[in-house]
Structure formats: C-alpha cells, structure tokens
Amino acid sequence: MKKIGFFQLNSCSGCMFAVLSSTIFLDLLKSADIRLFRLISDVQTEDQFDVVFIEGGVTRNEEAALLRRLWTEGAKIITLGSCAVLGGIMSHSPNMHIDPVNKFVDPYATLPGCPPPQQLLGNLLMSAIDGIEFKLPEKNVCSECPFAQDQTYDVEITSLNALHPPKSCFLSEGILCLGPITRAGCGARCIKGATPCDGCLGALDRNLPSALANLFSVLKVSDSIREYAAIAFRYQKPELKFK
Amino acid sequence: MKIRLSLPMTRIEGESRLIVTREKDRITNVIYNMATVRDFKGVIIGQHVKDLPKIVPRICGICPVAHRIGAIKAIETAFDIVTPPIAELLRELALLGEIIRSHTYSVFFSTLPDIMFLADQISRQDILGVDRIQPRVLPIASKLFNCADELITATAGNTNMAFNLIPGGILQNITITQQQELVQQLHAAISHIKWAKEYYSWLLSEIEGEIQKYTLPQPLFISCFDTDKNRFSGTDQVELISEDGAKKTFPCIRYPEILIEQDMLEAPTKIAYFESSNKSKHLLAGPHARLTTLQTRSTKGKKSHIGMPNLFYSGLLRLDEIEFAITNSIKLLETRWKTSDDISVALQPQTSSGASSVEAPRGTLLYRVDINNRGRIKDIDIRVPTELNAKAISLIVKKIMTICLDLGWTNEQTLERVKMAVRCFDPCVSCATQTDIRFREK
C-alpha cells in the first residue's frame, strides 16, 4: 500500500475537510496507508511518504523547508486547493507574504478549487493510490455551463454580483463572469447557483493577467469594474497592475 | 521553570501553543494560545461590502456557513435591512446542516477515539482502530456528512461558499422536490444518530471515574441561541449566564465593551466582566452554553444552580444537537412556506456600522463591520468561539496537568490527556487566528 500524508500549511482546512467528507474516503482509508492526516489523527511519523497532499499556501520558512525535505525524499507532491496551487485569497494580505507551493517544489499533480470539486478530488485521490497520472480538464467553465453563449458581448459589464438566477449568460446580462478564462471541472456549480464564476480553478492557460487582459479586451467593462479589478484576482495575487 | 510546548494538539490547521509555568511540584500557570496568524483583516479592509460574504467563508473550512451568515447579518444591521422570512428560513436550514457536518467531525473523528482510548479499546488516538473495534462508526459518519452536505447545498448553494445566501435575502428558493428528498434523507439519518448516542453514552459510563478530571471550573456561559424560535442563526442579543443562573443580556453591537480583551502572551483572549460579581471570569461558548441558555429560559434571571460542565459530555451534547438539527430541519422543510417573489431586497451601501451574532457549531460568533460612503469596508472585527474559549482551555489544561503531576504520570501520558481536553472544545485554530495584526507586530 502507498504511504500517504496529508499536510496543511496556511489554510482554512476546507480542502482537507473535503477529503474527509468525500464519498470515497472510507475506500481511501482501506486502500492506502495513511501515515499523517491531522484531521483524523495526531500521530506523527518520521517515515518517508510515497505521496503527499498539500493544502494551503506557504508563509513560513519551516513550511518551505518541509516541502523541500518531502520532495528531496522522493515523495510525489500533490497540491490541493486554490491556496496551495495559486496562493489563494490570503495572498492579498498587505501584512504577510504567502506563496503557492510550486514556488518551492515541483508538484507531481495539482488540483485547484475552493474547495476542489468533489468528482475531480475523487479521481485525484484514486489516481494517487493506483499510480495513474491525473490530468486537469483542458476546457473552460463555459464548456460546462448551461447558459454559455457563442457570441460577442455588446452589453456593458457593470456588476460583479447577480441578484437572481441567470436567464442567459451572465456576461450578456452585464455581470462579470470569469467562466471563459477559468479551467473547467466544477460543472459550473456557482453559475448554476446564480453566482458568476470567480475563477477558483485558476486560469486555463495558467497566466491569469494575460487571460484577463484578453477577456477585458473583448468586453465592454465599466470604469467602476475596472477600478475594482482585484475581484478578478481573488485566488491569485496579480503580478501586473490591471487598469 | 517555564515550559513552552508547540503541539499538533488540534487536528485542524495551525498549531496551538501551551506555555506552562511549573514551580517545583506545582503547575502555577498555563496559557493556551494560537501560534499561526492568518491576516483576514488585512484582506478584507478596502473590499466592497458586497464581497465580504464571499471572503469570510474562507476563514474556516469547517464552518463557512456560519461565517457567511455572520457577515450578512452584520451588513443587514448596518443598512437597516429587513430580511424576507423565506431567506431567514433557508439560512437557518443551512446552519442546521453545518451543525450536523461540523459536529459529526468533532464527535466521530475527534472525541470518540479519545473515549475509546480511555476505555482501553484502542491503543492510541486512531480512527482506523475505531473502525476495527466498531465498524458502524465510520459509515454512520459518512452518511451524516452526506446528509449535511445535501441540506447545505439545497439551501445555501454549496457547502463551502454558501453563495445562495446574500445580504438582503437569497438568490433562489428551494424547490418542492428538493424539500421532499431532503425530508426523506433526514428521516433515514435519525436511527443512525440514536445509535451513536447510545454507543457514546455507554462508552462514557465505562470511564466515568476518569472523565471527572475533565470538569471545567465554573465558567460564564455565552450564547445568542434564539430560545423563542429555537434558532442557531440567533437574535441580535447575546446572553451571559453565571453559575447562579443570573443573566446579563446585551445587544451584540456592544460586545467590544462587554468582552474585555486580555493580552495572554501575544494572543488576544476575550474574558468578560459580569456586573453581578464585578470580576473577570472565563467564558464558555458552544453546546454547554446553548443548553444552559435553554435550561434557564424560564427562570427569567432568578437564581438557580448551574452544574459545572464536563468536557466529555460536550460530545454527547453535540450528538443531541445533531439530532435536534435533523428533526428541526424536517419540521422546517415540512412546513408549508408562504412563497413569494420577494426573496431579496436591494442593498444601498452608505456610511454605517453593523454587528451580528450567530451560533456557529463551536459557539457564539461575533461580527462588527464599519463601512464608508463608497461601500468599502473601513474596519472589521471578528470574534470566533475558539478565541472566546481560550481562557477556559488554559484552565482545564492547568487542572489536568496538576492532577497528572500528583499521580506521577509520565510526560507522554500527561500530554495525551491535555490533548484530549483541548479537542473536547473542538477548536479550530485556523479561524481563531484570523485577524490579529498586533500579534505580528510584537
């Protein structure tokens, strides 16, 4: 059985809780040798791991050192959730510095999402146990959205929030939705729940500033939205000033 | 001699720190605080008020719905918004789902393994050991998780963001089909929870002598549970109840005056002054406090003796609350609701301040927010239950360490007991360290 560890860095525990409450968790307990998982046991082990799952961003030197040690020892590092993969919402703190895990080590696989979608999470966990390669979808959220339209958007984008379920694509209703540039895999869960996509699965082409620049270039975006463009970087600290 | 211990004693993100002062054979002081800082205050200030409910669920992945409702209620208070009744119902149902979800984790994965260890059924804290001894436990936990997730998703949109709940109301209503399916699923969960309660009670009876050590010195109970409507989403009043049953009620917006901040070695901890005794007293938030609020409901401030809470009974109270959440959800879902198109009211940001109180699974969660004339957040203060309980945690740890020292136990045995005591509070360090910038400045 594969020796598995679940590590939490600076995070809210939401991704680990998603693992714990997932439908395949009982199978996971029986088919893997879980050596470290703070949510269910405080037993510490010095053993080497075959696979480690990392939740949260890196804020402390000790956390960076831990990642490097695990990597050096040969563990396959899998990043779980938007904080570990992209830096997450905490990267907007003006008082502390937070980095995604890939700044320190090369992850074997990544699954963003706040929290990661259950189906992809189940696939990832089983792939890790069976030693099968895990791949993220290479499509955008619009490919899963029942309201997606293949058209140009003439309506000015003036709002970030919906007040009712969409009758058509949010962008055609003047509400900013990041579905066109965001990686699929969530089944457009927020949009179906009357909330525009805010990009928790990260940019499809992995370069958010450039993807956003492209999106904004084909939309009519009001000045008030441009002034508040930080909303588009909720899960990833912008490296370019966007205005 | 001062001993500083940084232990993974909570199962959740972050590490708590215990600073123990020992003089010869006596433990003279114990301070419990949280070692990790997450700067949510820094992230929130300057954001648009409509974004606040989207940000705060990330404070805690175990009880994000409570945080979202706390933020929404604070905004609604600031703008004098009267929420449509249907929105209040869905919020309460979502919160009940979260009570089931969080308590299931707390009891089945945290407290139950501890009790089985004390009853010599498993060799150490280990959920796999629990599964070997009692194979019904984990499947029941899994079913309860599933049940809770369905309830939260149907009412709040999803379990972690609860995006259907917005300031002013909700985005969309629950369908009749969803209501019927949920009722069916919740009915099926009742037998599981009844079995769990019996099993937990039996285990407690096996270790009755041992758990007497875990009785907490008499606290000041704090709760905002709405005893008239039986709602966790609370009222705008917070209640403090002392050992003699005397009550003090105050509007939640006044909590910064009532809950005095005591600097406990770099980590802020709230203690409260209670007028009748005019001295500081440690607080206890959570299931014991909610039960006490209910028990003293009819006394109307008359003096009555309140028993000292035993931490291991918190698990049993949590199972009671899961059962309550299930039956109350069924009751609410079976009620014929007056449906209308008015499921939300518009929000017109203006310079204002608002506050709220909600009963999160771990206890009273307090929000206070200041908004400027552009609708941006000027300042925010969030007080989470683990922070309210920190002084009580220090006290129980001191008591247990003293007992263990008297018994001549090894450090390992002592620490095992200390960890159990802390886990009984169900602390979530990730949310308890969310705002304090002073910590870092020091």
XYZ file of C-alpha atoms in Angstrom:
685
model
C 0.000 0.000 0.000
C 1.180 3.511 -0.752
C 2.313 5.598 2.208
C 0.303 8.790 2.116
C 0.489 12.032 4.079
C -1.876 15.000 4.210
C -0.172 18.250 5.171
C -1.770 21.584 5.978
C 0.060 24.875 5.583
C -1.652 28.279 5.834
C -5.223 27.321 5.065
C -8.779 27.022 6.337
C -8.893 23.192 6.380
C -11.653 23.280 3.766
C -9.766 21.099 1.268
C -8.837 18.529 3.901
C -12.419 18.541 5.098
C -13.496 17.925 1.502
C -11.267 14.818 1.519
C -12.693 13.685 4.853
C -16.314 14.110 3.803
C -15.857 12.737 0.295
C -17.783 9.602 -0.637
C -14.582 7.687 -1.318
C -12.914 8.498 1.990
C -13.738 5.102 3.525
C -12.225 3.371 0.477
C -9.172 5.578 0.802
C -8.708 4.586 4.452
C -8.680 0.933 3.493
C -6.684 1.099 0.293
C -3.865 3.415 1.363
C -1.509 3.555 4.306
C -2.333 6.998 5.692
C 0.662 7.959 7.823
C -0.232 11.543 8.585
C -3.562 13.299 8.493
C -4.081 15.788 11.311
C -7.823 15.959 10.863
C -8.154 12.337 11.940
C -5.068 11.570 13.973
C -2.397 13.460 15.873
C 0.094 10.645 15.487
C 3.285 11.988 13.931
C 5.519 9.879 11.776
C 9.053 10.369 10.558
C 8.554 7.804 7.805
C 9.067 8.666 4.209
C 5.973 9.099 2.094
C 5.169 7.901 -1.391
C 2.560 10.588 -1.950
C 1.793 13.758 -0.019
C -1.164 16.080 -0.421
C -0.543 19.698 0.484
C -3.280 22.163 1.447
C -2.599 25.863 1.934
C -0.023 28.423 0.919
C 3.498 28.846 2.247
C 4.064 31.614 4.781
C 6.876 30.372 6.961
C 10.432 29.211 6.330
C 9.656 25.977 8.184
C 6.893 25.222 5.706
C 9.188 25.798 2.740
C 11.817 23.577 4.378
C 9.235 20.852 4.960
C 8.246 20.929 1.298
C 11.851 20.697 0.159
C 12.512 17.798 2.540
C 9.485 15.865 1.323
C 10.482 16.493 -2.281
C 14.109 15.516 -1.685
C 12.979 12.300 -0.027
C 11.164 11.376 -3.197
C 7.542 11.954 -2.213
C 5.196 12.801 -5.034
C 3.786 16.185 -4.070
C 0.177 16.881 -4.931
C -1.198 20.361 -4.283
C -4.806 20.570 -3.247
C -6.949 23.680 -3.466
C -6.511 27.234 -4.683
C -4.230 28.316 -1.805
C -1.640 25.593 -2.444
C -1.858 25.885 -6.227
C -2.295 29.632 -6.740
C -1.581 31.296 -3.402
C -5.258 31.759 -2.655
C -7.237 34.508 -1.052
C -4.619 35.082 1.652
C -2.094 36.222 -0.940
C -3.966 39.565 -0.884
C -2.885 40.261 2.667
C -0.917 43.510 2.840
C 0.777 42.374 6.045
C 2.066 38.911 5.280
C 3.619 37.093 2.378
C 2.144 33.891 1.029
C 3.351 31.812 -1.896
C 1.958 28.853 -3.766
C 3.709 25.522 -3.235
C 5.165 25.433 -6.754
C 7.478 28.309 -5.854
C 9.472 25.861 -3.733
C 8.983 22.421 -5.271
C 7.717 20.938 -8.495
C 4.334 19.345 -7.820
C 3.625 15.963 -9.373
C -0.034 16.935 -9.782
C -2.243 19.880 -8.892
C -5.933 20.333 -8.231
C -7.083 23.905 -7.617
C -10.581 24.879 -6.476
C -12.030 26.452 -3.370
C -12.601 23.706 -2.398
C -11.651 21.290 -5.205
C -14.714 19.865 -6.981
C -15.735 16.522 -5.447
C -15.567 14.498 -8.641
C -12.098 15.690 -9.592
C -10.979 15.213 -5.997
C -12.199 11.601 -6.037
C -10.371 10.994 -9.324
C -7.206 12.567 -7.973
C -7.216 10.510 -4.756
C -7.789 7.248 -6.606
C -5.170 8.128 -9.241
C -2.655 8.768 -6.474
C -3.323 5.387 -4.883
C -3.282 3.496 -8.156
C -0.258 5.365 -9.507
C -2.166 6.638 -12.523
C -1.476 10.051 -13.992
C -4.061 12.700 -13.110
C -4.917 15.355 -15.658
C -6.924 18.520 -15.230
C -9.604 19.297 -17.827
C -8.296 21.380 -20.722
C -11.540 23.263 -21.311
C -13.048 26.371 -19.778
C -16.040 26.656 -17.441
C -18.263 27.804 -20.334
C -17.922 24.275 -21.775
C -19.891 23.020 -18.754
C -22.222 25.986 -18.363
C -25.855 25.639 -19.464
C -26.047 29.389 -20.114
C -22.903 29.759 -22.209
C -23.328 31.592 -25.494
C -21.133 31.645 -28.527
C -21.424 35.301 -29.383
C -19.894 38.712 -28.899
C -20.965 40.634 -25.829
C -22.279 44.124 -26.502
C -23.741 44.763 -23.069
C -21.586 46.833 -20.744
C -20.295 44.926 -17.719
C -21.398 46.985 -14.745
C -21.866 44.476 -11.944
C -19.986 41.770 -10.080
C -22.990 40.219 -8.419
C -26.199 38.619 -9.616
C -29.444 39.285 -7.780
C -31.368 36.421 -9.350
C -30.689 33.166 -11.239
C -29.400 33.835 -14.768
C -31.769 33.580 -17.711
C -28.833 33.692 -20.092
C -25.043 34.065 -19.942
C -24.045 36.423 -17.103
C -21.815 38.395 -19.465
C -24.807 39.121 -21.692
C -26.640 40.393 -18.590
C -23.829 42.838 -17.787
C -22.391 40.799 -14.910
C -18.695 39.926 -14.835
C -18.166 36.154 -15.005
C -14.708 34.597 -15.324
C -16.039 31.376 -16.866
C -14.432 31.984 -20.297
C -10.882 32.035 -18.894
C -11.282 29.605 -15.981
C -10.468 25.911 -16.098
C -13.445 23.549 -16.161
C -14.089 20.663 -13.774
C -16.574 22.191 -11.374
C -19.647 21.615 -13.533
C -20.263 25.389 -13.390
C -21.564 24.863 -9.837
C -21.547 28.533 -8.886
C -23.203 29.731 -12.095
C -25.971 27.154 -11.715
C -26.388 28.546 -8.215
C -26.889 32.073 -9.593
C -23.347 33.250 -8.818
C -20.885 34.280 -11.539
C -17.614 32.335 -11.746
C -14.794 34.000 -9.797
C -12.085 31.728 -11.105
C -11.214 29.419 -8.196
C -9.913 26.710 -10.545
C -7.368 29.110 -11.987
C -6.746 30.386 -15.481
C -6.942 27.769 -18.208
C -3.707 28.976 -19.788
C -2.091 29.358 -16.332
C -1.394 33.054 -16.952
C -4.188 34.942 -15.268
C -3.112 38.527 -16.035
C -2.809 37.822 -19.739
C -6.054 35.819 -19.809
C -7.848 38.664 -18.049
C -6.384 41.251 -20.408
C -7.709 39.201 -23.318
C -11.144 38.817 -21.735
C -11.420 42.512 -20.884
C -10.377 43.422 -24.403
C -13.446 41.721 -25.885
C -15.879 43.004 -23.247
C -17.207 46.463 -22.588
C -16.175 46.856 -18.970
C -17.382 49.877 -16.997
C -14.886 52.084 -15.217
C -16.247 51.120 -11.815
C -15.476 47.464 -12.512
C -12.034 48.281 -13.877
C -11.347 50.226 -10.669
C -12.253 47.151 -8.687
C -10.388 44.675 -10.827
C -8.886 42.983 -7.741
C -12.029 40.899 -7.761
C -10.660 39.056 -10.755
C -7.560 38.069 -8.790
C -9.327 36.640 -5.785
C -7.290 33.432 -5.720
C -4.033 34.691 -7.139
C -2.050 37.793 -6.363
C -1.772 39.883 -9.519
C 1.701 40.423 -10.810
C 0.603 43.174 -13.169
C -1.303 46.316 -12.348
C -4.580 45.968 -14.155
C -6.486 49.084 -15.011
C 10.608 26.724 35.243
C 8.791 27.701 32.079
C 7.985 25.025 29.536
C 6.888 26.052 26.068
C 5.116 23.392 24.053
C 4.104 23.739 20.454
C 1.915 20.776 19.771
C -0.252 19.477 16.977
C -2.923 19.068 19.592
C -5.709 20.223 17.438
C -6.440 18.298 14.341
C -7.070 21.404 12.378
C -4.765 23.817 10.618
C -2.292 25.701 12.699
C -0.640 24.760 15.919
C -1.670 25.813 19.335
C 0.882 26.793 21.895
C 0.843 25.979 25.562
C 3.010 27.907 27.937
C 3.212 26.091 31.233
C 4.850 27.551 34.306
C 5.932 24.966 36.847
C 7.358 25.810 40.245
C 8.823 22.748 41.934
C 5.956 20.247 42.006
C 3.222 22.723 41.232
C 1.763 23.991 37.966
C 1.294 27.693 38.620
C 0.110 28.925 35.268
C -0.945 27.646 31.871
C -1.591 29.798 28.839
C -3.127 28.443 25.679
C -2.811 30.433 22.504
C -2.665 30.025 18.777
C 0.640 30.104 17.015
C -0.335 30.750 13.422
C -1.604 34.037 12.097
C -3.868 34.468 9.107
C -4.413 38.087 8.235
C -8.033 38.165 7.128
C -8.476 41.661 8.466
C -5.825 42.853 6.030
C -7.517 41.048 3.151
C -10.976 42.407 3.976
C -10.302 46.100 4.647
C -10.859 48.123 1.474
C -13.028 45.490 -0.196
C -16.573 46.268 -1.274
C -19.145 45.357 1.346
C -20.912 43.020 -1.085
C -17.722 40.980 -1.282
C -17.462 40.440 2.460
C -19.772 37.381 2.476
C -17.670 35.863 -0.317
C -14.393 36.283 1.556
C -15.216 35.267 5.118
C -16.222 31.637 4.442
C -12.501 31.085 3.746
C -11.715 31.878 7.374
C -12.804 28.390 8.347
C -13.454 25.451 6.046
C -15.332 23.604 8.789
C -17.946 26.267 9.498
C -18.003 28.586 6.462
C -21.810 28.959 6.503
C -21.779 30.471 9.997
C -19.142 32.992 8.906
C -21.137 33.886 5.798
C -24.337 34.368 7.802
C -22.448 36.383 10.423
C -21.133 38.748 7.743
C -24.522 39.026 6.008
C -26.334 39.827 9.248
C -23.764 42.483 10.178
C -24.228 44.146 6.769
C -28.011 43.991 7.068
C -27.861 45.593 10.506
C -25.650 48.360 9.117
C -28.153 49.156 6.345
C -31.338 48.510 8.349
C -32.451 45.773 6.005
C -35.356 43.564 6.998
C -34.749 40.115 5.566
C -37.633 38.290 3.866
C -38.844 35.364 6.059
C -38.004 32.792 3.369
C -34.367 33.916 3.456
C -34.267 33.567 7.235
C -35.635 30.041 6.928
C -33.076 28.968 4.355
C -30.261 30.496 6.403
C -31.364 28.563 9.465
C -31.612 25.327 7.457
C -28.116 25.861 6.058
C -26.815 26.482 9.559
C -28.521 23.328 10.821
C -26.745 21.453 8.018
C -23.467 22.895 9.203
C -24.197 21.884 12.799
C -24.645 18.286 11.577
C -21.483 18.448 9.453
C -19.161 20.036 11.994
C -20.436 18.065 14.997
C -20.123 14.815 13.031
C -16.470 15.574 12.504
C -15.970 16.636 16.102
C -17.646 13.627 17.701
C -16.816 10.766 15.340
C -13.255 11.735 14.412
C -12.114 13.603 17.497
C -13.848 12.853 20.795
C -14.997 9.271 20.176
C -11.481 7.920 19.503
C -10.352 9.626 22.727
C -13.077 7.950 24.749
C -12.297 4.588 23.198
C -8.649 5.114 24.127
C -9.581 5.932 27.730
C -11.800 2.833 27.814
C -8.780 0.746 26.713
C -10.465 -0.229 23.484
C -7.806 1.166 21.182
C -4.126 1.673 21.852
C -3.914 5.293 20.779
C -5.829 8.053 19.058
C -6.546 6.327 15.795
C -9.605 6.336 13.587
C -8.546 3.050 11.970
C -8.551 1.495 15.437
C -12.075 2.789 15.932
C -13.115 1.142 12.684
C -11.666 -2.203 13.749
C -13.477 -2.158 17.106
C -16.776 -0.653 15.966
C -17.261 -0.831 12.172
C -20.571 1.082 12.335
C -18.938 4.364 13.326
C -17.323 5.482 10.081
C -20.204 4.517 7.750
C -22.579 6.466 10.026
C -20.252 9.476 9.957
C -20.141 9.230 6.172
C -23.954 9.145 5.945
C -24.285 12.126 8.264
C -21.729 14.080 6.215
C -23.688 13.269 3.094
C -26.974 14.281 4.683
C -25.498 17.575 5.895
C -23.917 18.343 2.530
C -27.233 17.791 0.740
C -29.047 20.061 3.181
C -26.482 22.853 2.888
C -26.238 22.567 -0.900
C -30.023 22.716 -1.373
C -30.427 25.755 0.850
C -27.151 27.660 0.562
C -25.886 26.699 -2.892
C -22.793 24.793 -1.795
C -21.151 23.665 1.408
C -18.135 25.944 1.414
C -19.232 29.225 -0.098
C -22.977 29.201 0.651
C -23.340 31.578 -2.280
C -27.143 31.419 -2.317
C -27.188 33.431 0.913
C -26.634 37.122 0.197
C -27.113 40.383 2.093
C -30.795 41.214 1.776
C -32.022 37.676 1.183
C -31.318 34.741 -1.088
C -30.671 34.245 -4.787
C -33.062 31.374 -5.364
C -35.602 29.389 -3.426
C -35.532 25.669 -2.705
C -37.857 23.549 -4.864
C -40.629 21.314 -3.513
C -38.877 18.244 -4.946
C -35.688 19.203 -3.106
C -37.680 19.670 0.100
C -39.250 16.212 -0.219
C -35.964 14.479 -0.996
C -34.252 16.148 1.939
C -37.016 15.156 4.354
C -36.649 11.541 3.260
C -32.890 11.593 3.705
C -33.090 13.294 7.096
C -35.647 10.781 8.367
C -33.232 7.973 7.463
C -30.470 9.647 9.492
C -32.425 9.672 12.764
C -31.856 5.993 13.560
C -28.107 6.416 12.991
C -27.836 9.279 15.400
C -29.882 7.456 18.030
C -27.490 4.501 17.819
C -24.490 6.837 18.063
C -25.920 8.467 21.194
C -26.451 5.108 22.880
C -22.955 3.945 21.980
C -21.343 7.186 23.162
C -23.307 7.094 26.442
C -22.268 3.506 27.061
C -18.609 4.388 26.492
C -18.912 7.340 28.887
C -20.371 5.094 31.569
C -17.339 2.809 31.194
C -14.922 5.634 32.049
C -16.989 7.658 34.472
C -14.241 7.938 37.095
C -11.635 9.007 34.569
C -13.665 11.779 32.971
C -14.343 13.537 36.284
C -10.908 15.110 35.779
C -12.324 16.986 32.802
C -14.852 19.074 34.714
C -14.296 22.731 33.941
C -14.157 25.323 36.736
C -17.465 27.209 36.667
C -17.479 29.452 33.578
C -19.599 32.318 32.373
C -21.716 30.832 29.592
C -22.082 32.902 26.433
C -24.714 32.277 23.779
C -27.009 34.013 21.315
C -29.215 30.975 20.653
C -32.757 32.149 19.908
C -34.776 30.249 22.507
C -38.110 31.599 21.253
C -37.702 30.310 17.719
C -35.125 27.600 18.538
C -32.688 29.053 16.030
C -28.910 28.934 15.749
C -28.980 31.987 13.486
C -29.598 33.776 16.745
C -31.006 37.096 17.798
C -29.209 40.420 17.980
C -28.853 39.860 21.710
C -26.032 37.983 23.430
C -26.651 36.325 26.769
C -24.179 35.740 29.586
C -25.194 33.306 32.325
C -23.323 32.893 35.588
C -23.146 29.865 37.878
C -26.109 31.021 39.971
C -28.292 31.333 36.877
C -28.157 35.122 36.796
C -28.298 36.530 33.284
C -26.975 39.566 31.558
C -28.227 40.308 28.076
C -26.652 42.874 25.780
C -27.087 43.882 22.119
C -24.368 42.255 20.051
C -23.171 45.623 18.741
C -21.949 46.340 22.290
C -19.746 43.266 22.524
C -16.455 45.190 22.281
C -17.388 46.967 25.564
C -18.639 43.872 27.358
C -15.989 41.354 26.357
C -12.758 42.673 27.764
C -9.627 41.790 25.885
C -6.843 40.293 27.938
C -3.440 40.020 26.371
C -2.278 36.490 27.006
C 1.290 36.387 25.852
C 0.857 37.795 22.377
C -2.501 36.184 21.665
C -5.628 38.158 22.469
C -8.205 36.352 24.501
C -11.611 37.589 25.465
C -12.782 37.366 29.005
C -15.926 39.017 30.282
C -16.752 41.127 33.244
C -20.080 40.273 34.749
C -21.728 43.059 36.664
C -23.186 40.952 39.466
C -19.812 39.699 40.607
C -17.728 42.616 39.290
C -14.779 40.411 38.487
C -13.391 38.737 35.417
C -14.490 35.256 34.575
C -13.589 32.813 31.820
C -16.176 32.310 29.114
C -17.550 29.089 27.698
C -19.216 29.117 24.287
C -20.705 26.132 22.465
C -23.096 23.270 23.230
C -22.882 23.611 27.050
C -23.678 27.313 26.806
C -26.600 26.742 24.438
C -28.020 24.063 26.730
C -27.683 26.395 29.712
C -29.492 29.148 27.799
C -32.346 26.759 27.129
C -32.415 25.464 30.701
C -32.542 28.939 32.201
C -35.054 30.194 29.651
C -37.976 30.043 32.078
C -36.148 31.274 35.181
C -36.103 34.876 33.914
C -32.976 35.763 35.825
C -33.987 34.066 39.083
C -31.104 32.355 40.806
C -30.685 28.661 40.199
C -27.688 26.362 40.427
C -25.929 25.611 37.163
C -23.753 22.491 37.161
C -20.108 22.621 36.190
C -19.646 21.428 32.609
C -17.758 18.218 31.952
C -15.902 18.355 28.673
C -16.542 14.785 27.619
C -20.256 15.420 27.906
C -19.802 18.045 25.188
C -19.628 15.152 22.729
C -22.963 13.846 23.947
C -24.426 17.343 23.714
C -23.129 17.589 20.166
C -24.894 14.351 19.300
C -28.053 15.812 20.884
C -27.611 18.898 18.723
C -27.194 16.766 15.602
C -30.482 15.045 16.442
C -32.080 18.434 17.115
C -30.738 19.770 13.803
C -32.155 16.783 11.923
C -35.616 16.889 13.497
C -35.843 20.665 13.310
C -34.794 20.618 9.652
C -37.546 18.095 8.921
C -40.033 20.305 10.742
C -38.980 23.405 8.810
C -38.936 21.579 5.477
C -42.397 20.127 6.049
C -43.873 23.494 6.937
C -45.961 24.956 4.157
C -43.992 28.083 3.364
C -45.553 31.232 2.104
C -43.673 31.604 -1.156
C -43.391 34.861 -2.978
C -41.113 36.519 -5.496
C -39.685 38.713 -2.775
C -36.694 36.655 -1.806
C -34.258 39.520 -1.502
C -34.168 43.260 -1.015
C -31.761 45.679 -2.670
C -28.685 46.914 -0.862
C -27.777 50.617 -0.951
C -24.341 50.988 0.658
C -23.778 54.059 2.834
C -21.541 55.036 5.722
C -22.590 52.835 8.554
C -21.647 50.221 11.144
C -23.262 46.930 11.930
C -22.794 43.908 14.151
C -24.152 40.388 14.375
C -24.082 37.268 16.457
C -24.603 33.715 15.226
C -24.342 30.365 16.969
C -21.660 28.574 14.955
C -21.165 24.866 15.758
C -18.416 25.711 18.268
C -20.266 28.603 19.840
C -21.042 32.281 19.548
C -19.516 34.004 16.530
C -19.443 37.810 16.629
C -19.006 40.237 13.725
C -18.663 44.001 13.671
C -18.118 45.933 10.462
C -17.625 49.634 9.598
C -18.447 50.721 6.043
C -17.553 54.002 4.304
C -19.673 56.082 1.918
C -18.268 54.259 -1.132
C -19.456 50.933 0.215
C -15.919 49.843 1.098
C -15.049 48.179 4.380
C -13.268 50.568 6.722
C -12.769 48.217 9.635
C -13.808 44.762 10.751
C -13.649 42.759 13.945
C -14.470 39.062 14.119
C -14.558 37.149 17.383
C -14.629 33.395 16.927
C -15.735 30.848 19.554
C -12.305 29.252 19.964
C -10.968 32.632 20.998
C -13.810 33.055 23.492
C -12.964 29.612 24.902
C -9.178 30.111 25.095
C -9.115 31.064 28.780
C -11.300 28.078 29.680
C -8.928 25.836 27.724
C -5.985 27.190 29.714
C -7.801 26.492 32.973
C -8.733 22.913 32.165
C -5.205 22.181 30.958
C -3.804 23.534 34.216
C -6.193 21.346 36.185
C -5.344 18.205 34.235
C -1.601 18.805 34.358
C -1.811 19.279 38.114
C -3.721 16.002 38.525
C -1.268 14.144 36.286
C 1.684 15.586 38.215
C 0.130 14.440 41.513
C -0.389 10.982 40.048
C 3.224 10.858 38.932
C 2.347 10.245 35.315
C 4.900 10.447 32.549
C 5.084 13.454 30.257
C 3.670 11.370 27.443
C 0.643 10.290 29.491
C 0.095 13.853 30.650
C 0.270 15.306 27.158
C -2.158 12.695 25.840
C -4.719 13.856 28.423
C -4.047 17.511 27.715
C -4.624 16.976 24.017
C -7.910 15.226 24.755
C -9.101 18.145 26.839
C -8.280 20.645 24.104
C -10.001 18.514 21.483
C -13.182 18.457 23.561
C -13.560 22.175 22.841
C -13.441 21.355 19.160
C -11.016 24.177 18.491
C -10.331 25.395 15.026
C -7.082 27.247 15.113
C -7.404 28.336 11.517
C -10.292 30.652 12.336
C -9.071 31.674 15.753
C -6.044 33.381 14.297
C -7.748 35.331 11.610
C -7.389 38.999 12.363
C -4.868 39.988 14.920
C -2.166 42.123 13.430
C -0.706 43.113 16.789
C 0.485 39.569 17.207
C 2.777 40.025 14.306
C 3.912 43.494 15.323
C 5.149 42.148 18.606
